[in-house]
Short mmCIF file of C-alpha atoms and ligand atoms in Angstrom, two decimals:
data_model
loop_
_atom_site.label_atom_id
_atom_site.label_comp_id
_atom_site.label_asym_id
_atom_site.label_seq_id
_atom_site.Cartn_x
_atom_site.Cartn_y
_atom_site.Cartn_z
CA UNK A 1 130.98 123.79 94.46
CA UNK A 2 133.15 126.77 96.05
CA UNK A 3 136.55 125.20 95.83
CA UNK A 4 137.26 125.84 91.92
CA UNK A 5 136.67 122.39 91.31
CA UNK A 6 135.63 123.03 87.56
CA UNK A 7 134.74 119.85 85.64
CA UNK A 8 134.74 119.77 82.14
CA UNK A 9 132.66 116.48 81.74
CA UNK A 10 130.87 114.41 84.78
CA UNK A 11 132.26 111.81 86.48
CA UNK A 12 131.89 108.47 87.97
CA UNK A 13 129.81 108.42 90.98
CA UNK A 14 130.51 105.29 93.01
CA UNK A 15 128.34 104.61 96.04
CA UNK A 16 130.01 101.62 98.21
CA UNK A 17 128.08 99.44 100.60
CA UNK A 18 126.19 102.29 102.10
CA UNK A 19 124.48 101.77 104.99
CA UNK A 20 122.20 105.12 106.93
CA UNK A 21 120.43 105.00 110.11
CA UNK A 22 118.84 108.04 111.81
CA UNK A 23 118.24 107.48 115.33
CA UNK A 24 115.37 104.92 115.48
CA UNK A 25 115.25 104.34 111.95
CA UNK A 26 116.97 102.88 108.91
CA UNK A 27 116.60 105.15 105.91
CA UNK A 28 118.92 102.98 103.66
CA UNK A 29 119.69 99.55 104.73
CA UNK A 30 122.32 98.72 101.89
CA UNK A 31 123.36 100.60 98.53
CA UNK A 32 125.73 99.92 95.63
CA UNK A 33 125.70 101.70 93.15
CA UNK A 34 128.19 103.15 89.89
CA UNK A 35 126.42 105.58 88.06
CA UNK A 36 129.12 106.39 84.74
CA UNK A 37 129.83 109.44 83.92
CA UNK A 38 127.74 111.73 81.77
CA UNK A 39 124.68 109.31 82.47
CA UNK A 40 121.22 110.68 83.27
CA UNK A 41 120.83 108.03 86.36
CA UNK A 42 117.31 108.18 88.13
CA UNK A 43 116.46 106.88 91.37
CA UNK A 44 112.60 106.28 91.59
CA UNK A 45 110.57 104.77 94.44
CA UNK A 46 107.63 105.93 96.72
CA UNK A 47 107.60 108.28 99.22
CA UNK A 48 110.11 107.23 102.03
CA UNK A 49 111.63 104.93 100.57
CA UNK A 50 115.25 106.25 101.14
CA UNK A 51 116.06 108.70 97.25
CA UNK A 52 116.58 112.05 99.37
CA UNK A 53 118.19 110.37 101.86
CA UNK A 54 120.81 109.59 99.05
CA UNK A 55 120.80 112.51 97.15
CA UNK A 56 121.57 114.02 100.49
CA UNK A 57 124.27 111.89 101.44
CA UNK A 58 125.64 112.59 97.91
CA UNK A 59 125.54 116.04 98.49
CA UNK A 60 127.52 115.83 101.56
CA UNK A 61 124.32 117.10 103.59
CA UNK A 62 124.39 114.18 105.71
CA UNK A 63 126.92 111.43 106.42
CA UNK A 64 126.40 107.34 105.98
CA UNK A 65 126.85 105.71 109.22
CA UNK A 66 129.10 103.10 107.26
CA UNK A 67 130.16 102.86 103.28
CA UNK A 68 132.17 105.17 100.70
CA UNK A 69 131.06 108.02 97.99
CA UNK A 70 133.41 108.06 95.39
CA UNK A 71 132.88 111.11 92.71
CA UNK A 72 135.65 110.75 89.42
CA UNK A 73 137.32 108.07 91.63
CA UNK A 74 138.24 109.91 94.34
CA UNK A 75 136.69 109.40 98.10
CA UNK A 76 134.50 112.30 98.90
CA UNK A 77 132.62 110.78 102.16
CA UNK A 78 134.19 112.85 104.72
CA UNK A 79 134.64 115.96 102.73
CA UNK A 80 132.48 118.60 103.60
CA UNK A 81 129.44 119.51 100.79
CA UNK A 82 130.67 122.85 99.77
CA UNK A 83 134.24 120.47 99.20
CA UNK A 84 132.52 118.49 96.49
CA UNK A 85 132.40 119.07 92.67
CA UNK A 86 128.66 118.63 93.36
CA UNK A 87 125.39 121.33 92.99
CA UNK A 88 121.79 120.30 93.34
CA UNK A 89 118.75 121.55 91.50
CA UNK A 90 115.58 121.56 93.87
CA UNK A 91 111.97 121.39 93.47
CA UNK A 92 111.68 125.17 95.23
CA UNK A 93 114.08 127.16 92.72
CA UNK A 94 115.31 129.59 95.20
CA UNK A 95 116.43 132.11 92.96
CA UNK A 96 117.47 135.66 94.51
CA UNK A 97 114.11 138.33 93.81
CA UNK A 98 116.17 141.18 93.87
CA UNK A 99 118.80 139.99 90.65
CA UNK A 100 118.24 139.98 87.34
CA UNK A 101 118.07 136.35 85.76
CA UNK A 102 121.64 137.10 84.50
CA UNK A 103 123.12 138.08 87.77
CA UNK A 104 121.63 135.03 89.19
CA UNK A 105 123.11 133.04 86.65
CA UNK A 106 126.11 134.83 87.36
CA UNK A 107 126.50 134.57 90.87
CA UNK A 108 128.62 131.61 91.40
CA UNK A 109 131.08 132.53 89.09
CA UNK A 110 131.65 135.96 90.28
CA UNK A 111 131.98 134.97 93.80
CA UNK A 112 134.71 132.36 92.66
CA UNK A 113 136.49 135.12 91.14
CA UNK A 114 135.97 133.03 87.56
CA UNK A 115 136.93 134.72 84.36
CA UNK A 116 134.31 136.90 82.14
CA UNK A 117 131.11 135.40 84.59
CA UNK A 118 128.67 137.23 82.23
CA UNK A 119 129.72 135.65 78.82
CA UNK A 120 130.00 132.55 80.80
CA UNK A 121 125.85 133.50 81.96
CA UNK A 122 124.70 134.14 78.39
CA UNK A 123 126.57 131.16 77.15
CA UNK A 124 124.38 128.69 79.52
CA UNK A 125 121.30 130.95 78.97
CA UNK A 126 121.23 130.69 75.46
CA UNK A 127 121.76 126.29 75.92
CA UNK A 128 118.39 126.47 78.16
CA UNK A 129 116.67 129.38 75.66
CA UNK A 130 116.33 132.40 78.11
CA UNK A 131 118.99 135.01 76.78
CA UNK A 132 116.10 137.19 75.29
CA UNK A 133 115.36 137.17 79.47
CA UNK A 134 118.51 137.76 80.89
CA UNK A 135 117.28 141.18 82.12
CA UNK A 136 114.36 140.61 84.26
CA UNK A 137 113.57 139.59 87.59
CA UNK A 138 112.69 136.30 88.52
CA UNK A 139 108.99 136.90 89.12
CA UNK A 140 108.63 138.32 86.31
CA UNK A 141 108.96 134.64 84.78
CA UNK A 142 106.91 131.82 84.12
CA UNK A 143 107.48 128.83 86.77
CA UNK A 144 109.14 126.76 84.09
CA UNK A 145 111.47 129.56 83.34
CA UNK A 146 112.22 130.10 86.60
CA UNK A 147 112.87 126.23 86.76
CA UNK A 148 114.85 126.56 83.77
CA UNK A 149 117.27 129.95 85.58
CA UNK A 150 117.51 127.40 88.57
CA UNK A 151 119.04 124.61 86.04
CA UNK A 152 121.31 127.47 84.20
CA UNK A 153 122.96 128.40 87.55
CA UNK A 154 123.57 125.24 88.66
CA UNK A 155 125.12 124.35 84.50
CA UNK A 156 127.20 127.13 84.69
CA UNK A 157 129.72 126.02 87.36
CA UNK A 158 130.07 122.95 85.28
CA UNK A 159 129.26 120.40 88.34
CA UNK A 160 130.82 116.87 87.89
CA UNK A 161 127.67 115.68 89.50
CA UNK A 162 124.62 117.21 88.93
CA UNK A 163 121.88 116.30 91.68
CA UNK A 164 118.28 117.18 90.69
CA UNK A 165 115.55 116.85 93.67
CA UNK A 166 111.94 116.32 92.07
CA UNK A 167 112.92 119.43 89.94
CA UNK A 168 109.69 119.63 88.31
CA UNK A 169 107.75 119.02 90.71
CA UNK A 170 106.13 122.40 91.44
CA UNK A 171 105.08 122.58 87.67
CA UNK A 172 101.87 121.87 85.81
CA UNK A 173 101.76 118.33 84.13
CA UNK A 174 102.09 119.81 80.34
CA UNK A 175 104.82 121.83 81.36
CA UNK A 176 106.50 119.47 83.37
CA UNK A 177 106.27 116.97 80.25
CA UNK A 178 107.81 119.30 78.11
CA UNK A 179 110.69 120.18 80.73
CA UNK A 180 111.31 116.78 80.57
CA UNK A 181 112.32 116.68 77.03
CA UNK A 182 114.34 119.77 77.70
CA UNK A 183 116.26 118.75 80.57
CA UNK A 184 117.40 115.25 78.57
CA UNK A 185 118.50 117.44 75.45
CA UNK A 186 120.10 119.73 78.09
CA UNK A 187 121.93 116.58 79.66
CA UNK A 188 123.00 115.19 76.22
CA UNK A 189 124.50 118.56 75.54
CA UNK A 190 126.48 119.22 78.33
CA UNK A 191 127.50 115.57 78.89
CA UNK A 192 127.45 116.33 82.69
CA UNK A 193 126.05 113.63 84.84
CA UNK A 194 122.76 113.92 86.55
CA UNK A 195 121.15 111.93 89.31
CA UNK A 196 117.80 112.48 89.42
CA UNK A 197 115.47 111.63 92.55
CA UNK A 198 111.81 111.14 91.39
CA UNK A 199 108.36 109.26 92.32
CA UNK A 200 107.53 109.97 88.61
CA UNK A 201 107.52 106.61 87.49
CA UNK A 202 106.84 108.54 83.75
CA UNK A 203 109.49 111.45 84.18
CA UNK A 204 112.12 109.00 85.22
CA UNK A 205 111.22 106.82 81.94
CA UNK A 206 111.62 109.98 79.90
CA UNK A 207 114.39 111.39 80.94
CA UNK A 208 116.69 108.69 82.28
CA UNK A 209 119.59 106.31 80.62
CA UNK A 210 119.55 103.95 83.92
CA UNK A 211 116.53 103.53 86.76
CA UNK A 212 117.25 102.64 89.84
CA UNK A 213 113.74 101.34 91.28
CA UNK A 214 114.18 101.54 95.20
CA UNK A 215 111.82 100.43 98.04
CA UNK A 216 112.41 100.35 101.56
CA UNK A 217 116.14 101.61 100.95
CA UNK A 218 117.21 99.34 98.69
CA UNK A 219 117.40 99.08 94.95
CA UNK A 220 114.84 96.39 93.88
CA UNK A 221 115.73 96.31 90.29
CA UNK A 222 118.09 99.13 88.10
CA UNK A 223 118.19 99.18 84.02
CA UNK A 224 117.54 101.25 81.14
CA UNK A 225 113.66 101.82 81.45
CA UNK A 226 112.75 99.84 78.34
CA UNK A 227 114.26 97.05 80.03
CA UNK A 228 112.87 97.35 83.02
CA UNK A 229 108.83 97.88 82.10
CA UNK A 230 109.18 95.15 79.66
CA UNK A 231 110.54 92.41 82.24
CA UNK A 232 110.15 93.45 85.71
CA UNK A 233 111.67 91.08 88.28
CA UNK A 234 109.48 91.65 91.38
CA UNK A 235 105.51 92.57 91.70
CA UNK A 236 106.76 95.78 93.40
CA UNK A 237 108.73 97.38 89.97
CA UNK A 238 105.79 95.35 88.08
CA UNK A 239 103.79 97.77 89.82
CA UNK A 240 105.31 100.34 90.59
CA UNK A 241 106.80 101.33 87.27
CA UNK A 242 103.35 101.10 85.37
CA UNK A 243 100.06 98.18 85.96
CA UNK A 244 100.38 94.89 85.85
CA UNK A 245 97.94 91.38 85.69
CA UNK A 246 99.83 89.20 88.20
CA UNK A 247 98.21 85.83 88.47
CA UNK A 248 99.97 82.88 91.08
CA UNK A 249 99.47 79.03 90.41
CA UNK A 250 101.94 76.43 90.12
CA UNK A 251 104.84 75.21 87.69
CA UNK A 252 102.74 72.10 85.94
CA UNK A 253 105.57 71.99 83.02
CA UNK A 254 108.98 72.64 82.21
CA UNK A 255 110.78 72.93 79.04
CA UNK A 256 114.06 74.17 77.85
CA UNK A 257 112.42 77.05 76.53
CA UNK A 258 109.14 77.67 78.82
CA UNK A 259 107.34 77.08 81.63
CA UNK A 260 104.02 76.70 81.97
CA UNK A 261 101.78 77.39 85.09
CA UNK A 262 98.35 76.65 86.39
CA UNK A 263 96.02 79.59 87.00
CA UNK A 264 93.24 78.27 88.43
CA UNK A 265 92.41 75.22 85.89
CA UNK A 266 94.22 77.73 82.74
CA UNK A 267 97.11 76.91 81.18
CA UNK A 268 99.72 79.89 81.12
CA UNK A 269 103.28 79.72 79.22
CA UNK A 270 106.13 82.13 80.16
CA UNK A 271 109.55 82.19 78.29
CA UNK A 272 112.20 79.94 80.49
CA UNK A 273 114.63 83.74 80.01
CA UNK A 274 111.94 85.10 81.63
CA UNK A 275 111.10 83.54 84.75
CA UNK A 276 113.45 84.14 87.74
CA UNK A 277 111.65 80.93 89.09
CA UNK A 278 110.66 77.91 87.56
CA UNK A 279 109.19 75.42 90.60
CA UNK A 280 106.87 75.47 93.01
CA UNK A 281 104.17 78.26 92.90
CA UNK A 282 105.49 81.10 90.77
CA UNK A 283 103.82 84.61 90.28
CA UNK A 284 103.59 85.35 86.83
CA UNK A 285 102.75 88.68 84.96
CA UNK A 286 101.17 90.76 81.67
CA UNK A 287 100.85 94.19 80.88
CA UNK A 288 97.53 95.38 79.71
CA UNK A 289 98.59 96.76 76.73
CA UNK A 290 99.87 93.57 75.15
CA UNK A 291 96.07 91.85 76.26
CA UNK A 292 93.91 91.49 73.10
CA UNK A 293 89.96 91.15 74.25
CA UNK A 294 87.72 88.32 71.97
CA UNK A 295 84.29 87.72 71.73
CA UNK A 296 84.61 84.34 70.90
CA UNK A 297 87.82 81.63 72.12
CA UNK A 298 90.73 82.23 70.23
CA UNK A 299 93.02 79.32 69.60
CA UNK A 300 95.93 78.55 71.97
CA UNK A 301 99.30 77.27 70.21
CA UNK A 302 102.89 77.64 71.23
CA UNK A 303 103.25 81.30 70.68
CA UNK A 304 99.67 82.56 72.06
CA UNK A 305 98.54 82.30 75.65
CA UNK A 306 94.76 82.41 76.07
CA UNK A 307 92.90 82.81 78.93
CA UNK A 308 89.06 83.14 79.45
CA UNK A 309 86.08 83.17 79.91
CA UNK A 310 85.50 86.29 81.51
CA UNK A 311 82.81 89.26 81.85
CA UNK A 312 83.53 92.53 80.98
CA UNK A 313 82.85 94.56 84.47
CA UNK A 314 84.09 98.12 83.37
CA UNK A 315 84.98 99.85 80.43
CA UNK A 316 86.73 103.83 81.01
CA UNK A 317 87.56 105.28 78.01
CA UNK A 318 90.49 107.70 78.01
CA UNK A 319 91.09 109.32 74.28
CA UNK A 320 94.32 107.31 73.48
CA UNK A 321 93.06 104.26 74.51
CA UNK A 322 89.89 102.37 76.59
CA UNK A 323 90.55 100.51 79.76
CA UNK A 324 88.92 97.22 80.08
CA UNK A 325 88.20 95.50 83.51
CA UNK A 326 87.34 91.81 83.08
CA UNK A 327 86.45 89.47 85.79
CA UNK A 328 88.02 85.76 85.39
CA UNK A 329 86.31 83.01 87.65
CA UNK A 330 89.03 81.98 89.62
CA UNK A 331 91.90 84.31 88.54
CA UNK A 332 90.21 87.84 89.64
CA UNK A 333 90.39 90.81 87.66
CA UNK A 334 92.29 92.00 84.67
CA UNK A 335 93.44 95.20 83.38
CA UNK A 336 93.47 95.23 79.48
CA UNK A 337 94.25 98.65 77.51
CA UNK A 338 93.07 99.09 74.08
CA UNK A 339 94.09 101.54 71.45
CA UNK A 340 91.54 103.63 70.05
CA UNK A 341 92.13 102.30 65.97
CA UNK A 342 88.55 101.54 65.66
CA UNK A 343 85.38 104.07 65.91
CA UNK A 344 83.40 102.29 67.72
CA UNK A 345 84.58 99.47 70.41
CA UNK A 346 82.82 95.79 69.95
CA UNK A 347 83.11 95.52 73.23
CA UNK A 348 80.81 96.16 75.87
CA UNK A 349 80.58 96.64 79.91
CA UNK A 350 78.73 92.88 81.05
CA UNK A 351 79.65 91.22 77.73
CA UNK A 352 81.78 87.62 77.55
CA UNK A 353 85.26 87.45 76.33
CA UNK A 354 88.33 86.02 76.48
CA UNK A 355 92.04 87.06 76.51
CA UNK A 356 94.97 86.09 74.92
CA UNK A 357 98.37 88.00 74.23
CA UNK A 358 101.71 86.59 72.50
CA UNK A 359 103.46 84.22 75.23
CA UNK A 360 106.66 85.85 74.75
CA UNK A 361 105.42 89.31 76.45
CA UNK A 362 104.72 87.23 79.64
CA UNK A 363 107.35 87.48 82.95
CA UNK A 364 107.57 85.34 85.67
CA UNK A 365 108.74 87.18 89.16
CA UNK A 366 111.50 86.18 91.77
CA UNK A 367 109.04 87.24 94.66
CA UNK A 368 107.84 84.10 96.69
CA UNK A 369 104.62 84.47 95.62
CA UNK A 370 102.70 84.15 98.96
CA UNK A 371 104.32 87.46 99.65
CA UNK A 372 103.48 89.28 96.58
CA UNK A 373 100.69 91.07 95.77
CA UNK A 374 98.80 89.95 92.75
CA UNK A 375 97.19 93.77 92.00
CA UNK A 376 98.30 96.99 91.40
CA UNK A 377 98.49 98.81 94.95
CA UNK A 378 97.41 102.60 92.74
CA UNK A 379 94.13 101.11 91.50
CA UNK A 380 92.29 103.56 90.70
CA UNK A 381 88.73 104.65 91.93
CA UNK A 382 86.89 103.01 89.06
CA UNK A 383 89.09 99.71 89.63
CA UNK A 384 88.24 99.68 93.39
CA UNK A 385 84.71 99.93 92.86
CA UNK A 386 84.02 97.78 90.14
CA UNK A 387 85.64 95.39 92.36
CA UNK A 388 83.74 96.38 95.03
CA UNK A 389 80.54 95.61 92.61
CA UNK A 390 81.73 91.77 92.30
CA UNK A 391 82.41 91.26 95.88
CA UNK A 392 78.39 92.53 96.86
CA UNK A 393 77.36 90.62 93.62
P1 LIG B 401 109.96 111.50 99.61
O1 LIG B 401 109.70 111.19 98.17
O2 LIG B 401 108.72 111.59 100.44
O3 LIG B 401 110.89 112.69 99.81
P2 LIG B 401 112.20 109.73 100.03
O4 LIG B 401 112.23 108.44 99.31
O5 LIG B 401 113.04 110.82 99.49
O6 LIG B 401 110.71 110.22 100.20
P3 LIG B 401 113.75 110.02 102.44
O7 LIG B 401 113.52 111.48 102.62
O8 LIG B 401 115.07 109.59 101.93
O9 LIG B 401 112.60 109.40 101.53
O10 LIG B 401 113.45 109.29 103.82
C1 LIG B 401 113.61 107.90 104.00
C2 LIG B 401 113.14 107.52 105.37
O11 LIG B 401 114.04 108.05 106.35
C3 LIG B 401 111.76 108.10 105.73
O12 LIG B 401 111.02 107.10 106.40
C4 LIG B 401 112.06 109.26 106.64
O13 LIG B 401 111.03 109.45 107.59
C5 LIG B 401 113.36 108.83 107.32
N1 LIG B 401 114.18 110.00 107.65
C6 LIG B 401 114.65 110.93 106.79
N2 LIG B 401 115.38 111.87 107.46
C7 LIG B 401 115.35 111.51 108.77
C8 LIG B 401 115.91 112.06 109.98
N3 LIG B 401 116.67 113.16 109.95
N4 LIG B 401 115.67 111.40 111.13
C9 LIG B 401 114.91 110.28 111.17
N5 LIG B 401 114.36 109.70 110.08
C10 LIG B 401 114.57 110.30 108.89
#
């Protein structure tokens, strides 16, 4: 941002039927998208799945091969990046060794010609907590300070649009959790807007107002993240944005208010509001928190979904909580997370038990279920093999 464009809140970003092919290949294939001003928007998806690409085309780094950018209303596509009221915050902080943190700070402002750049400095150092630093070098910082100098400089031009590029991705995972809470107070107190590009399915649930879940460069499904872990819509944000139990069978029952389907001989109930399909074979889903484990059958009524029997195949335990793998003739394997309340679990690895979890925490996906996968792709190693256990068994 070289062209005095000096925003005193963030604006709109509007992103109109974008469409980006390199030669040979199709990062993006089509993207809407209105991010509102002073939002904390994050765009979260798996490695090549099109977020830089974005950010990039944003940033006026590269140009869409069809569609309009719109930042504060106005068409920015064919103005050139330094043209934009944009700056980006990337995962390598570039700062400049040889300046002090303040003159880094500084820098934009002074080459703008901008009134009293050092007070303007401080100001933004003291919102991120580094004025005591403002004197030393960059290496003689911690890598979350550094990160934090990075953010400062960027601030302090007062960007309409403030692009961050895995920004904490070169720091530890106790820092980066705690940079997390920083950069969202930051946000809130500068009321600029920030589009964040992540694969952090956990950082982009932290920090963000609005997800944007993208695969194969599109958007899959975008809400607030509460929204969107309680009642994914495909098995790929079921998945993606923490585990699901995805089981497949077909609608036996319809009411006004629920539909029930059969999983291999059980009886499961989703709400009607939400099911994005509610004939034929439907994939329906549960997230292992909301599993309870019994040692005996529970009783199924309208409000409890039971499932069961099943064997207990492997139990990890994790501090906060124990992970429970339980095989169900018929159905497969299911993920159930328990909360450490008691001292002792009365469960055990090989023992019998059943399931059941309050019907209203069920989802039914839109994905034609032949299609969708009924794991989590990111098992983990102790998933795969006790898996691999049952399949030699
Ligand atoms: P990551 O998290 O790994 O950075 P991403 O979601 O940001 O992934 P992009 O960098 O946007 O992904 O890339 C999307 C797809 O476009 C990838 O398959 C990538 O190989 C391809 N791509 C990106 N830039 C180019 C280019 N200049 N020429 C050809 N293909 C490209």
């Amino acid at each position: 941002m070289t062209d005095g464009t000096f925003a005193e809140s963030g604006a709109d970003l509007e992103l109109v039927g974008i469409h980006k092919r390199f030669p040979g290949f199709t990062a993006i294939e089509e993207l809407d998208l209105t991010i509102p001003a002073g939002s904390f928007f994050a765009l979260l998806g798996p490695s090549g799945c099109g977020k830089t690409t974005t950010l990039r085309l944003v940033a006026g780094l590269e140009s869409p091969t069809s569609g309009q950018i719109l930042i504060g209303g106005k068409e920015v596509t064919n103005q050139k990046s330094f043209q934009r009221p944009v700056n980006t915050v990337f995962q390598s902080y570039a700062l400049f060794p040889h300046m002090t943190v303040l003159e880094n700070v500084a820098f934009g402002l002074r080459r703008r010609k901008m009134a009293a750049p050092l007070d303007k400095a401080h100001e933004v150092l003291r919102l991120v907590e580094l004025d005591h630093l403002a004197n030393r070098r960059p290496q003689q910082l911690s890598g979350g300070q550094q990160q934090r100098v990075a953010l400062a400089r960027a601030i302090v031009n007062r960007p309409a649009l403030l692009l961050l590029d895995e920004p904490l991705g070169a720091l530890d995972l106790k820092l980066r959790r705690q940079m997390q809470l920083e950069l969202k107070s930051i946000q809130e107190d500068v009321g600029l807007t920030f589009l964040h590009v992540t694969h952090d399915q956990e950082e982009a649930m932290t920090m963000a107002d609005t997800i944007a879940v993208m695969n194969k460069g599109r958007i899959e499904q975008m809400g607030a993240p509460q929204e969107l872990y309680e009642l994914p819509k495909t098995a790929f944000v079921a998945n993606f944005l923490g585990q699901s139990n995805l089981f497949t069978g077909p609608v036996v029952n319809t009411t006004s208010s629920a539909i029930s389907v059969d999983i291999a001989g059980q009886k499961v109930t989703v709400p009607r509001a939400r099911a994005q399909r509610a004939t034929g074979n439907i994939t329906v889903g549960i997230r292992p928190e909301k599993l309870t484990l019994h040692t005996a059958k529970p009783k199924r009524d309208a409000a409890t979904s039971v499932m069961g029997p099943g064997r207990v195949v492997d139990v990890s335990f994790s501090g906060v909580s124990t992970q429970y793998l339980v095989h169900v003739p018929g159905v497969g394997q299911l993920i159930v997370f328990a909360q450490n309340i008691a001292l002792e679990s009365h469960v055990r690895d090989g023992d019998e038990v059943w399931l059941s979890w309050a019907t209203s925490h069920g989802f039914g996906l839109e994905d034609d279920p032949a299609e969708a996968p009924r794991f989590s792709p990111d098992l983990d190693t102790r998933t795969i093999a006790a898996q691999r256990r049952l399949e030699d068994a």
